């Protein structure tokens, strides 16, 4: 009964963004189940929820420690080549990447994938998840051909499992869209983003707003101003519709994309209002690393309005994030060029 109550309260507080309370109850779940061999999966779930909650509030060292404990326990309980162990290893790898440890994170991802491939009764959808996650790391390292190969393997596996029409396929479609954009294939990017949007029916408003804003961005790049503005307006409405339980960092990162679209479309007053709102939401969250490029554009828009001090403040925050990214380096160069211009 105590276990069910703690888990239930943890889930409630997590949905309400009351992270400290959620962590407290998830830790209670772990404490209640740690010494009961029959409750090993519940113990791992408790630890994993603690790790995710910590990561969502940028307490990455603590999150990493929680996932290391989960990997160690799972390895001792089920063995190093087990799906449960590999799943926690993938989550640890994701936190390592969030900390800027890209090479270490890639190694951890590869070890997790090897464990999944070697597991009895291979959990193929879990392998798809690991392939996609490793592909994201390879993309961030600039290894685009490797990333594409991993995404294609994940796609083929989903196709074989008849699992391309579920919402769980959306992250793969989005990853393929992001890769297409890097390859300056805007048509291909839009196609993948729309496929993601198609399977996100019924998903939370903020999830659909995020994808719709990406479609709008590509429409702008393809020269369809009217279509892009309609999509961006719809994305903004969805983002505003998102209830108060939505993770504030996620809301902030989505609003950053929407604001950048408005600026590109020539509606700077609307863009500046949303940029500022997005900045307040995203700062100090695990989503902050997602918006470094958009922060540069925010700084550029502020500078154009003569707000140099605020522009430099935002630009410096962007440079801290960009310095940790191995690819693409041109973003670092562009940010420094803007800073030199503002300081001259």
mmCIF file of C-alpha atoms in Angstrom:
data_model
loop_
_atom_site.group_PDB
_atom_site.id
_atom_site.type_symbol
_atom_site.label_atom_id
_atom_site.label_comp_id
_atom_site.label_asym_id
_atom_site.label_seq_id
_atom_site.Cartn_x
_atom_site.Cartn_y
_atom_site.Cartn_z
ATOM 1 C CA UNK A 1 0.000 0.000 0.000
ATOM 2 C CA UNK A 2 2.832 2.420 0.927
ATOM 3 C CA UNK A 3 4.528 1.627 -2.389
ATOM 4 C CA UNK A 4 1.397 2.319 -4.436
ATOM 5 C CA UNK A 5 0.739 5.561 -2.555
ATOM 6 C CA UNK A 6 4.300 6.835 -3.004
ATOM 7 C CA UNK A 7 4.392 5.923 -6.696
ATOM 8 C CA UNK A 8 0.998 7.518 -7.310
ATOM 9 C CA UNK A 9 1.927 10.724 -5.490
ATOM 10 C CA UNK A 10 5.241 10.842 -7.332
ATOM 11 C CA UNK A 11 3.443 10.642 -10.669
ATOM 12 C CA UNK A 12 0.966 13.353 -9.630
ATOM 13 C CA UNK A 13 3.662 15.743 -8.445
ATOM 14 C CA UNK A 14 5.715 15.084 -11.577
ATOM 15 C CA UNK A 15 2.763 16.036 -13.804
ATOM 16 C CA UNK A 16 2.240 19.186 -11.711
ATOM 17 C CA UNK A 17 5.910 20.191 -12.073
ATOM 18 C CA UNK A 18 6.402 19.905 -8.303
ATOM 19 C CA UNK A 19 9.755 18.264 -8.869
ATOM 20 C CA UNK A 20 11.086 18.207 -5.300
ATOM 21 C CA UNK A 21 7.945 16.515 -4.015
ATOM 22 C CA UNK A 22 8.036 14.058 -6.944
ATOM 23 C CA UNK A 23 11.662 13.161 -6.244
ATOM 24 C CA UNK A 24 10.887 12.634 -2.556
ATOM 25 C CA UNK A 25 8.127 10.129 -3.346
ATOM 26 C CA UNK A 26 10.101 8.333 -6.059
ATOM 27 C CA UNK A 27 12.968 7.979 -3.582
ATOM 28 C CA UNK A 28 10.477 6.451 -1.153
ATOM 29 C CA UNK A 29 9.473 3.954 -3.856
ATOM 30 C CA UNK A 30 13.133 2.981 -4.265
ATOM 31 C CA UNK A 31 13.672 2.712 -0.507
ATOM 32 C CA UNK A 32 10.569 0.545 -0.048
ATOM 33 C CA UNK A 33 11.567 -1.924 -2.767
ATOM 34 C CA UNK A 34 15.379 -1.950 -2.642
ATOM 35 C CA UNK A 35 15.786 -5.019 -0.420
ATOM 36 C CA UNK A 36 12.938 -7.098 -1.877
ATOM 37 C CA UNK A 37 14.200 -9.319 -4.740
ATOM 38 C CA UNK A 38 10.619 -9.732 -5.970
ATOM 39 C CA UNK A 39 10.342 -5.949 -6.392
ATOM 40 C CA UNK A 40 13.491 -5.431 -8.462
ATOM 41 C CA UNK A 41 11.620 -3.892 -11.409
ATOM 42 C CA UNK A 42 9.781 -1.510 -9.083
ATOM 43 C CA UNK A 43 13.081 -0.474 -7.526
ATOM 44 C CA UNK A 44 14.588 0.244 -10.946
ATOM 45 C CA UNK A 45 11.480 2.214 -11.925
ATOM 46 C CA UNK A 46 11.788 4.307 -8.767
ATOM 47 C CA UNK A 47 15.462 5.057 -9.395
ATOM 48 C CA UNK A 48 14.777 5.841 -13.034
ATOM 49 C CA UNK A 49 11.988 8.273 -12.138
ATOM 50 C CA UNK A 50 14.324 9.988 -9.676
ATOM 51 C CA UNK A 51 16.949 10.312 -12.423
ATOM 52 C CA UNK A 52 14.504 11.720 -14.971
ATOM 53 C CA UNK A 53 13.107 14.245 -12.475
ATOM 54 C CA UNK A 54 16.595 15.396 -11.518
ATOM 55 C CA UNK A 55 17.628 15.729 -15.175
ATOM 56 C CA UNK A 56 14.523 17.813 -15.914
ATOM 57 C CA UNK A 57 15.710 20.382 -13.367
ATOM 58 C CA UNK A 58 19.321 20.435 -14.610
ATOM 59 C CA UNK A 59 20.622 18.557 -11.553
ATOM 60 C CA UNK A 60 22.640 16.457 -13.931
ATOM 61 C CA UNK A 61 25.322 15.180 -11.549
ATOM 62 C CA UNK A 62 22.636 13.768 -9.265
ATOM 63 C CA UNK A 63 20.717 12.368 -12.239
ATOM 64 C CA UNK A 64 23.862 10.677 -13.514
ATOM 65 C CA UNK A 65 24.448 9.127 -10.084
ATOM 66 C CA UNK A 66 20.867 7.809 -9.964
ATOM 67 C CA UNK A 67 21.179 6.159 -13.365
ATOM 68 C CA UNK A 68 24.604 4.715 -12.490
ATOM 69 C CA UNK A 69 23.007 3.112 -9.434
ATOM 70 C CA UNK A 70 20.223 1.766 -11.651
ATOM 71 C CA UNK A 71 22.712 0.305 -14.153
ATOM 72 C CA UNK A 72 24.789 -1.271 -11.382
ATOM 73 C CA UNK A 73 21.748 -2.809 -9.700
ATOM 74 C CA UNK A 74 20.273 -4.097 -12.960
ATOM 75 C CA UNK A 75 23.607 -5.562 -14.014
ATOM 76 C CA UNK A 76 23.962 -7.414 -10.713
ATOM 77 C CA UNK A 77 20.350 -8.576 -10.694
ATOM 78 C CA UNK A 78 19.784 -9.502 -14.356
ATOM 79 C CA UNK A 79 23.271 -9.394 -15.862
ATOM 80 C CA UNK A 80 25.042 -6.847 -18.085
ATOM 81 C CA UNK A 81 23.418 -8.227 -21.265
ATOM 82 C CA UNK A 82 19.791 -7.700 -20.289
ATOM 83 C CA UNK A 83 17.177 -5.301 -21.613
ATOM 84 C CA UNK A 84 16.599 -3.725 -18.197
ATOM 85 C CA UNK A 85 20.310 -3.012 -17.774
ATOM 86 C CA UNK A 86 20.657 -1.667 -21.300
ATOM 87 C CA UNK A 87 17.620 0.601 -20.954
ATOM 88 C CA UNK A 88 19.079 2.265 -17.858
ATOM 89 C CA UNK A 89 22.439 2.475 -19.626
ATOM 90 C CA UNK A 90 20.770 4.387 -22.468
ATOM 91 C CA UNK A 91 19.254 6.857 -20.001
ATOM 92 C CA UNK A 92 22.626 7.316 -18.324
ATOM 93 C CA UNK A 93 24.157 7.949 -21.749
ATOM 94 C CA UNK A 94 21.564 10.642 -22.473
ATOM 95 C CA UNK A 95 22.417 12.457 -19.240
ATOM 96 C CA UNK A 96 26.137 12.242 -20.031
ATOM 97 C CA UNK A 97 25.441 13.930 -23.366
ATOM 98 C CA UNK A 98 23.385 16.619 -21.606
ATOM 99 C CA UNK A 99 26.445 17.235 -19.405
ATOM 100 C CA UNK A 100 28.536 17.776 -22.523
ATOM 101 C CA UNK A 101 30.355 14.425 -22.286
ATOM 102 C CA UNK A 102 29.632 13.512 -25.896
ATOM 103 C CA UNK A 103 32.306 10.872 -26.423
ATOM 104 C CA UNK A 104 31.605 9.178 -23.082
ATOM 105 C CA UNK A 105 27.893 9.347 -23.822
ATOM 106 C CA UNK A 106 28.406 7.770 -27.222
ATOM 107 C CA UNK A 107 30.409 4.926 -25.661
ATOM 108 C CA UNK A 108 27.669 4.345 -23.090
ATOM 109 C CA UNK A 109 25.044 4.338 -25.854
ATOM 110 C CA UNK A 110 27.018 1.766 -27.828
ATOM 111 C CA UNK A 111 27.412 -0.472 -24.776
ATOM 112 C CA UNK A 112 23.677 -0.264 -24.164
ATOM 113 C CA UNK A 113 22.919 -1.150 -27.774
ATOM 114 C CA UNK A 114 25.295 -4.111 -27.653
ATOM 115 C CA UNK A 115 23.547 -5.302 -24.498
ATOM 116 C CA UNK A 116 20.144 -5.067 -26.164
ATOM 117 C CA UNK A 117 21.299 -6.920 -29.263
ATOM 118 C CA UNK A 118 22.746 -9.694 -27.092
ATOM 119 C CA UNK A 119 19.679 -10.002 -24.845
ATOM 120 C CA UNK A 120 17.481 -13.097 -24.937
ATOM 121 C CA UNK A 121 14.118 -12.400 -26.554
ATOM 122 C CA UNK A 122 15.429 -9.143 -27.995
ATOM 123 C CA UNK A 123 13.147 -6.213 -27.078
ATOM 124 C CA UNK A 124 13.120 -4.816 -30.597
ATOM 125 C CA UNK A 125 11.263 -1.589 -29.868
ATOM 126 C CA UNK A 126 13.763 -0.869 -27.096
ATOM 127 C CA UNK A 127 16.519 -1.413 -29.657
ATOM 128 C CA UNK A 128 14.766 1.110 -31.925
ATOM 129 C CA UNK A 129 14.786 3.618 -29.047
ATOM 130 C CA UNK A 130 18.502 3.021 -28.426
ATOM 131 C CA UNK A 131 19.348 3.309 -32.135
ATOM 132 C CA UNK A 132 17.507 6.622 -32.393
ATOM 133 C CA UNK A 133 19.137 7.981 -29.238
ATOM 134 C CA UNK A 134 22.630 7.001 -30.433
ATOM 135 C CA UNK A 135 21.841 8.565 -33.807
ATOM 136 C CA UNK A 136 21.092 11.880 -32.093
ATOM 137 C CA UNK A 137 24.524 11.785 -30.425
ATOM 138 C CA UNK A 138 26.274 10.994 -33.693
ATOM 139 C CA UNK A 139 24.446 13.915 -35.323
ATOM 140 C CA UNK A 140 25.545 16.243 -32.537
ATOM 141 C CA UNK A 141 29.123 15.059 -33.070
ATOM 142 C CA UNK A 142 28.832 15.850 -36.777
ATOM 143 C CA UNK A 143 28.857 12.211 -37.873
ATOM 144 C CA UNK A 144 25.862 12.657 -40.147
ATOM 145 C CA UNK A 145 26.380 9.539 -42.276
ATOM 146 C CA UNK A 146 26.590 7.379 -39.148
ATOM 147 C CA UNK A 147 23.481 9.029 -37.724
ATOM 148 C CA UNK A 148 21.582 8.422 -40.958
ATOM 149 C CA UNK A 149 22.564 4.741 -40.939
ATOM 150 C CA UNK A 150 21.313 4.330 -37.370
ATOM 151 C CA UNK A 151 18.040 6.107 -38.129
ATOM 152 C CA UNK A 152 17.498 3.973 -41.230
ATOM 153 C CA UNK A 153 18.050 0.781 -39.225
ATOM 154 C CA UNK A 154 15.555 2.015 -36.636
ATOM 155 C CA UNK A 155 13.052 2.837 -39.385
ATOM 156 C CA UNK A 156 13.424 -0.597 -41.011
ATOM 157 C CA UNK A 157 12.943 -2.289 -37.660
ATOM 158 C CA UNK A 158 9.796 -0.273 -36.946
ATOM 159 C CA UNK A 159 8.525 -1.111 -40.422
ATOM 160 C CA UNK A 160 9.064 -4.828 -39.806
ATOM 161 C CA UNK A 161 7.178 -4.537 -36.531
ATOM 162 C CA UNK A 162 4.337 -2.579 -38.183
ATOM 163 C CA UNK A 163 5.070 0.216 -35.693
ATOM 164 C CA UNK A 164 5.289 3.292 -37.915
ATOM 165 C CA UNK A 165 1.777 4.569 -37.236
ATOM 166 C CA UNK A 166 2.092 5.037 -33.478
ATOM 167 C CA UNK A 167 3.049 8.168 -31.566
ATOM 168 C CA UNK A 168 6.209 6.391 -30.379
ATOM 169 C CA UNK A 169 7.520 6.650 -33.960
ATOM 170 C CA UNK A 170 7.472 10.475 -33.844
ATOM 171 C CA UNK A 171 10.960 10.937 -32.293
ATOM 172 C CA UNK A 172 12.465 8.919 -35.150
ATOM 173 C CA UNK A 173 10.610 10.975 -37.770
ATOM 174 C CA UNK A 174 11.743 14.179 -36.072
ATOM 175 C CA UNK A 175 15.338 12.954 -35.980
ATOM 176 C CA UNK A 176 15.197 12.186 -39.702
ATOM 177 C CA UNK A 177 13.710 15.625 -40.332
ATOM 178 C CA UNK A 178 16.468 17.349 -38.355
ATOM 179 C CA UNK A 179 19.070 15.429 -40.325
ATOM 180 C CA UNK A 180 17.448 16.412 -43.621
ATOM 181 C CA UNK A 181 17.567 20.083 -42.580
ATOM 182 C CA UNK A 182 21.281 19.838 -41.853
ATOM 183 C CA UNK A 183 21.655 18.398 -45.343
ATOM 184 C CA UNK A 184 19.682 21.415 -46.682
ATOM 185 C CA UNK A 185 16.923 19.089 -47.853
ATOM 186 C CA UNK A 186 13.969 21.236 -46.780
ATOM 187 C CA UNK A 187 11.457 19.186 -48.745
ATOM 188 C CA UNK A 188 12.612 15.991 -47.060
ATOM 189 C CA UNK A 189 12.624 17.698 -43.648
ATOM 190 C CA UNK A 190 9.040 18.856 -44.085
ATOM 191 C CA UNK A 191 7.975 15.382 -45.162
ATOM 192 C CA UNK A 192 9.433 13.817 -41.985
ATOM 193 C CA UNK A 193 8.072 16.529 -39.709
ATOM 194 C CA UNK A 194 4.587 16.096 -41.161
ATOM 195 C CA UNK A 195 4.802 12.346 -40.627
ATOM 196 C CA UNK A 196 5.629 13.046 -36.997
ATOM 197 C CA UNK A 197 2.667 15.415 -36.739
ATOM 198 C CA UNK A 198 0.368 12.798 -38.297
ATOM 199 C CA UNK A 199 1.103 10.258 -35.558
ATOM 200 C CA UNK A 200 0.904 12.802 -32.728
ATOM 201 C CA UNK A 201 -2.891 13.072 -32.828
ATOM 202 C CA UNK A 202 -4.061 12.814 -29.252
ATOM 203 C CA UNK A 203 -0.665 13.749 -27.832
ATOM 204 C CA UNK A 204 -0.347 16.758 -25.468
ATOM 205 C CA UNK A 205 -0.760 20.176 -27.061
ATOM 206 C CA UNK A 206 2.847 21.175 -26.403
ATOM 207 C CA UNK A 207 4.136 18.113 -28.290
ATOM 208 C CA UNK A 208 2.087 18.959 -31.376
ATOM 209 C CA UNK A 209 3.008 22.654 -31.073
ATOM 210 C CA UNK A 210 6.698 21.729 -31.138
ATOM 211 C CA UNK A 211 6.364 19.722 -34.353
ATOM 212 C CA UNK A 212 4.044 22.241 -36.007
ATOM 213 C CA UNK A 213 6.573 25.005 -35.331
ATOM 214 C CA UNK A 214 9.245 22.928 -37.070
ATOM 215 C CA UNK A 215 6.992 22.513 -40.106
ATOM 216 C CA UNK A 216 6.436 26.290 -40.096
ATOM 217 C CA UNK A 217 10.193 26.896 -39.974
ATOM 218 C CA UNK A 218 10.728 24.698 -43.012
ATOM 219 C CA UNK A 219 7.874 26.373 -44.877
ATOM 220 C CA UNK A 220 9.600 29.707 -44.279
ATOM 221 C CA UNK A 221 12.865 28.289 -45.620
ATOM 222 C CA UNK A 222 10.971 27.079 -48.701
ATOM 223 C CA UNK A 223 9.527 30.547 -49.311
ATOM 224 C CA UNK A 224 5.923 29.867 -48.309
ATOM 225 C CA UNK A 225 5.347 32.877 -46.050
ATOM 226 C CA UNK A 226 1.520 32.677 -45.833
ATOM 227 C CA UNK A 227 1.520 28.933 -45.138
ATOM 228 C CA UNK A 228 4.277 29.305 -42.561
ATOM 229 C CA UNK A 229 2.465 32.113 -40.740
ATOM 230 C CA UNK A 230 -0.731 30.064 -40.496
ATOM 231 C CA UNK A 231 1.171 27.067 -39.147
ATOM 232 C CA UNK A 232 3.092 29.211 -36.670
ATOM 233 C CA UNK A 233 -0.086 30.881 -35.456
ATOM 234 C CA UNK A 234 -1.613 27.449 -34.877
ATOM 235 C CA UNK A 235 1.545 26.267 -33.097
ATOM 236 C CA UNK A 236 1.441 29.325 -30.837
ATOM 237 C CA UNK A 237 -2.199 28.679 -29.993
ATOM 238 C CA UNK A 238 -1.389 25.090 -29.064
ATOM 239 C CA UNK A 239 1.577 26.168 -26.931
ATOM 240 C CA UNK A 240 -0.583 28.665 -25.070
ATOM 241 C CA UNK A 241 -3.300 26.008 -24.705
ATOM 242 C CA UNK A 242 -0.804 23.701 -22.974
ATOM 243 C CA UNK A 243 -1.931 23.338 -19.379
ATOM 244 C CA UNK A 244 0.044 24.513 -16.386
ATOM 245 C CA UNK A 245 1.249 20.974 -15.710
ATOM 246 C CA UNK A 246 3.413 21.076 -18.856
ATOM 247 C CA UNK A 247 7.136 21.129 -18.120
ATOM 248 C CA UNK A 248 8.134 24.791 -18.229
ATOM 249 C CA UNK A 249 11.434 24.096 -19.979
ATOM 250 C CA UNK A 250 9.617 22.276 -22.757
ATOM 251 C CA UNK A 251 7.150 25.147 -23.132
ATOM 252 C CA UNK A 252 10.020 27.613 -23.233
ATOM 253 C CA UNK A 253 11.948 25.754 -25.917
ATOM 254 C CA UNK A 254 8.830 25.459 -28.100
ATOM 255 C CA UNK A 255 8.037 29.156 -27.704
ATOM 256 C CA UNK A 256 11.621 29.939 -28.691
ATOM 257 C CA UNK A 257 11.089 28.122 -31.999
ATOM 258 C CA UNK A 258 7.793 29.922 -32.578
ATOM 259 C CA UNK A 259 9.343 33.302 -31.723
ATOM 260 C CA UNK A 260 12.207 32.709 -34.134
ATOM 261 C CA UNK A 261 9.698 31.868 -36.858
ATOM 262 C CA UNK A 262 7.861 35.160 -36.247
ATOM 263 C CA UNK A 263 11.130 37.054 -36.464
ATOM 264 C CA UNK A 264 12.033 35.323 -39.720
ATOM 265 C CA UNK A 265 8.550 36.079 -41.059
ATOM 266 C CA UNK A 266 9.026 39.797 -40.290
ATOM 267 C CA UNK A 267 6.824 40.134 -37.201
ATOM 268 C CA UNK A 268 9.515 41.365 -34.804
ATOM 269 C CA UNK A 269 7.231 42.839 -32.107
ATOM 270 C CA UNK A 270 5.481 39.483 -31.724
ATOM 271 C CA UNK A 271 8.817 37.696 -31.852
ATOM 272 C CA UNK A 272 10.399 39.797 -29.093
ATOM 273 C CA UNK A 273 7.414 39.288 -26.802
ATOM 274 C CA UNK A 274 7.573 35.510 -27.210
ATOM 275 C CA UNK A 275 11.375 35.393 -27.024
ATOM 276 C CA UNK A 276 11.270 37.064 -23.597
ATOM 277 C CA UNK A 277 8.481 34.768 -22.395
ATOM 278 C CA UNK A 278 10.398 31.726 -23.651
ATOM 279 C CA UNK A 279 13.628 32.850 -21.985
ATOM 280 C CA UNK A 280 11.936 33.162 -18.591
ATOM 281 C CA UNK A 281 10.536 29.654 -18.904
ATOM 282 C CA UNK A 282 13.582 27.802 -20.192
ATOM 283 C CA UNK A 283 16.420 29.216 -18.095
ATOM 284 C CA UNK A 284 17.785 26.699 -15.592
ATOM 285 C CA UNK A 285 15.987 23.709 -17.138
ATOM 286 C CA UNK A 286 17.233 20.671 -19.035
ATOM 287 C CA UNK A 287 15.754 22.153 -22.239
ATOM 288 C CA UNK A 288 18.127 25.121 -22.148
ATOM 289 C CA UNK A 289 20.656 23.331 -24.365
ATOM 290 C CA UNK A 290 18.037 23.046 -27.129
ATOM 291 C CA UNK A 291 17.689 26.780 -27.742
ATOM 292 C CA UNK A 292 21.275 28.063 -27.989
ATOM 293 C CA UNK A 293 20.973 28.816 -31.711
ATOM 294 C CA UNK A 294 17.643 30.595 -31.203
ATOM 295 C CA UNK A 295 19.193 32.646 -28.388
ATOM 296 C CA UNK A 296 21.657 34.013 -30.922
ATOM 297 C CA UNK A 297 18.738 35.066 -33.115
ATOM 298 C CA UNK A 298 16.995 36.603 -30.095
ATOM 299 C CA UNK A 299 20.150 38.597 -29.362
ATOM 300 C CA UNK A 300 20.284 39.695 -32.990
ATOM 301 C CA UNK A 301 16.663 40.895 -32.841
ATOM 302 C CA UNK A 302 17.310 42.797 -29.599
ATOM 303 C CA UNK A 303 20.372 44.450 -31.111
ATOM 304 C CA UNK A 304 18.357 45.554 -34.130
ATOM 305 C CA UNK A 305 15.982 47.333 -31.736
ATOM 306 C CA UNK A 306 18.889 49.071 -29.983
ATOM 307 C CA UNK A 307 18.679 46.910 -26.825
ATOM 308 C CA UNK A 308 22.403 46.158 -26.792
ATOM 309 C CA UNK A 309 22.869 45.334 -23.096
ATOM 310 C CA UNK A 310 20.072 42.773 -23.101
ATOM 311 C CA UNK A 311 21.327 41.399 -26.411
ATOM 312 C CA UNK A 312 24.797 40.828 -24.922
ATOM 313 C CA UNK A 313 23.275 39.155 -21.861
ATOM 314 C CA UNK A 314 21.321 36.695 -24.014
ATOM 315 C CA UNK A 315 24.263 36.160 -26.359
ATOM 316 C CA UNK A 316 26.613 35.290 -23.516
ATOM 317 C CA UNK A 317 24.134 32.678 -22.268
ATOM 318 C CA UNK A 318 24.006 31.226 -25.780
ATOM 319 C CA UNK A 319 27.794 31.082 -26.020
ATOM 320 C CA UNK A 320 28.059 29.068 -22.821
ATOM 321 C CA UNK A 321 25.791 26.433 -24.361
ATOM 322 C CA UNK A 322 27.394 26.580 -27.815
ATOM 323 C CA UNK A 323 30.888 26.124 -26.416
ATOM 324 C CA UNK A 324 29.912 22.650 -25.233
ATOM 325 C CA UNK A 325 28.608 21.578 -28.650
ATOM 326 C CA UNK A 326 31.091 19.817 -30.942
ATOM 327 C CA UNK A 327 29.023 20.477 -34.091
ATOM 328 C CA UNK A 328 28.293 22.622 -36.010
ATOM 329 C CA UNK A 329 31.159 24.970 -35.120
ATOM 330 C CA UNK A 330 29.831 27.660 -37.457
ATOM 331 C CA UNK A 331 27.281 28.531 -34.766
ATOM 332 C CA UNK A 332 30.128 29.386 -32.396
ATOM 333 C CA UNK A 333 31.771 31.549 -35.056
ATOM 334 C CA UNK A 334 28.519 33.379 -35.820
ATOM 335 C CA UNK A 335 27.818 34.048 -32.133
ATOM 336 C CA UNK A 336 31.307 35.449 -31.549
ATOM 337 C CA UNK A 337 31.046 37.644 -34.652
ATOM 338 C CA UNK A 338 27.797 39.135 -33.327
ATOM 339 C CA UNK A 339 29.340 39.687 -29.911
ATOM 340 C CA UNK A 340 32.354 41.441 -31.416
ATOM 341 C CA UNK A 341 29.992 43.672 -33.378
ATOM 342 C CA UNK A 342 27.913 44.558 -30.303
ATOM 343 C CA UNK A 343 30.963 45.263 -28.135
ATOM 344 C CA UNK A 344 32.708 47.429 -30.717
#
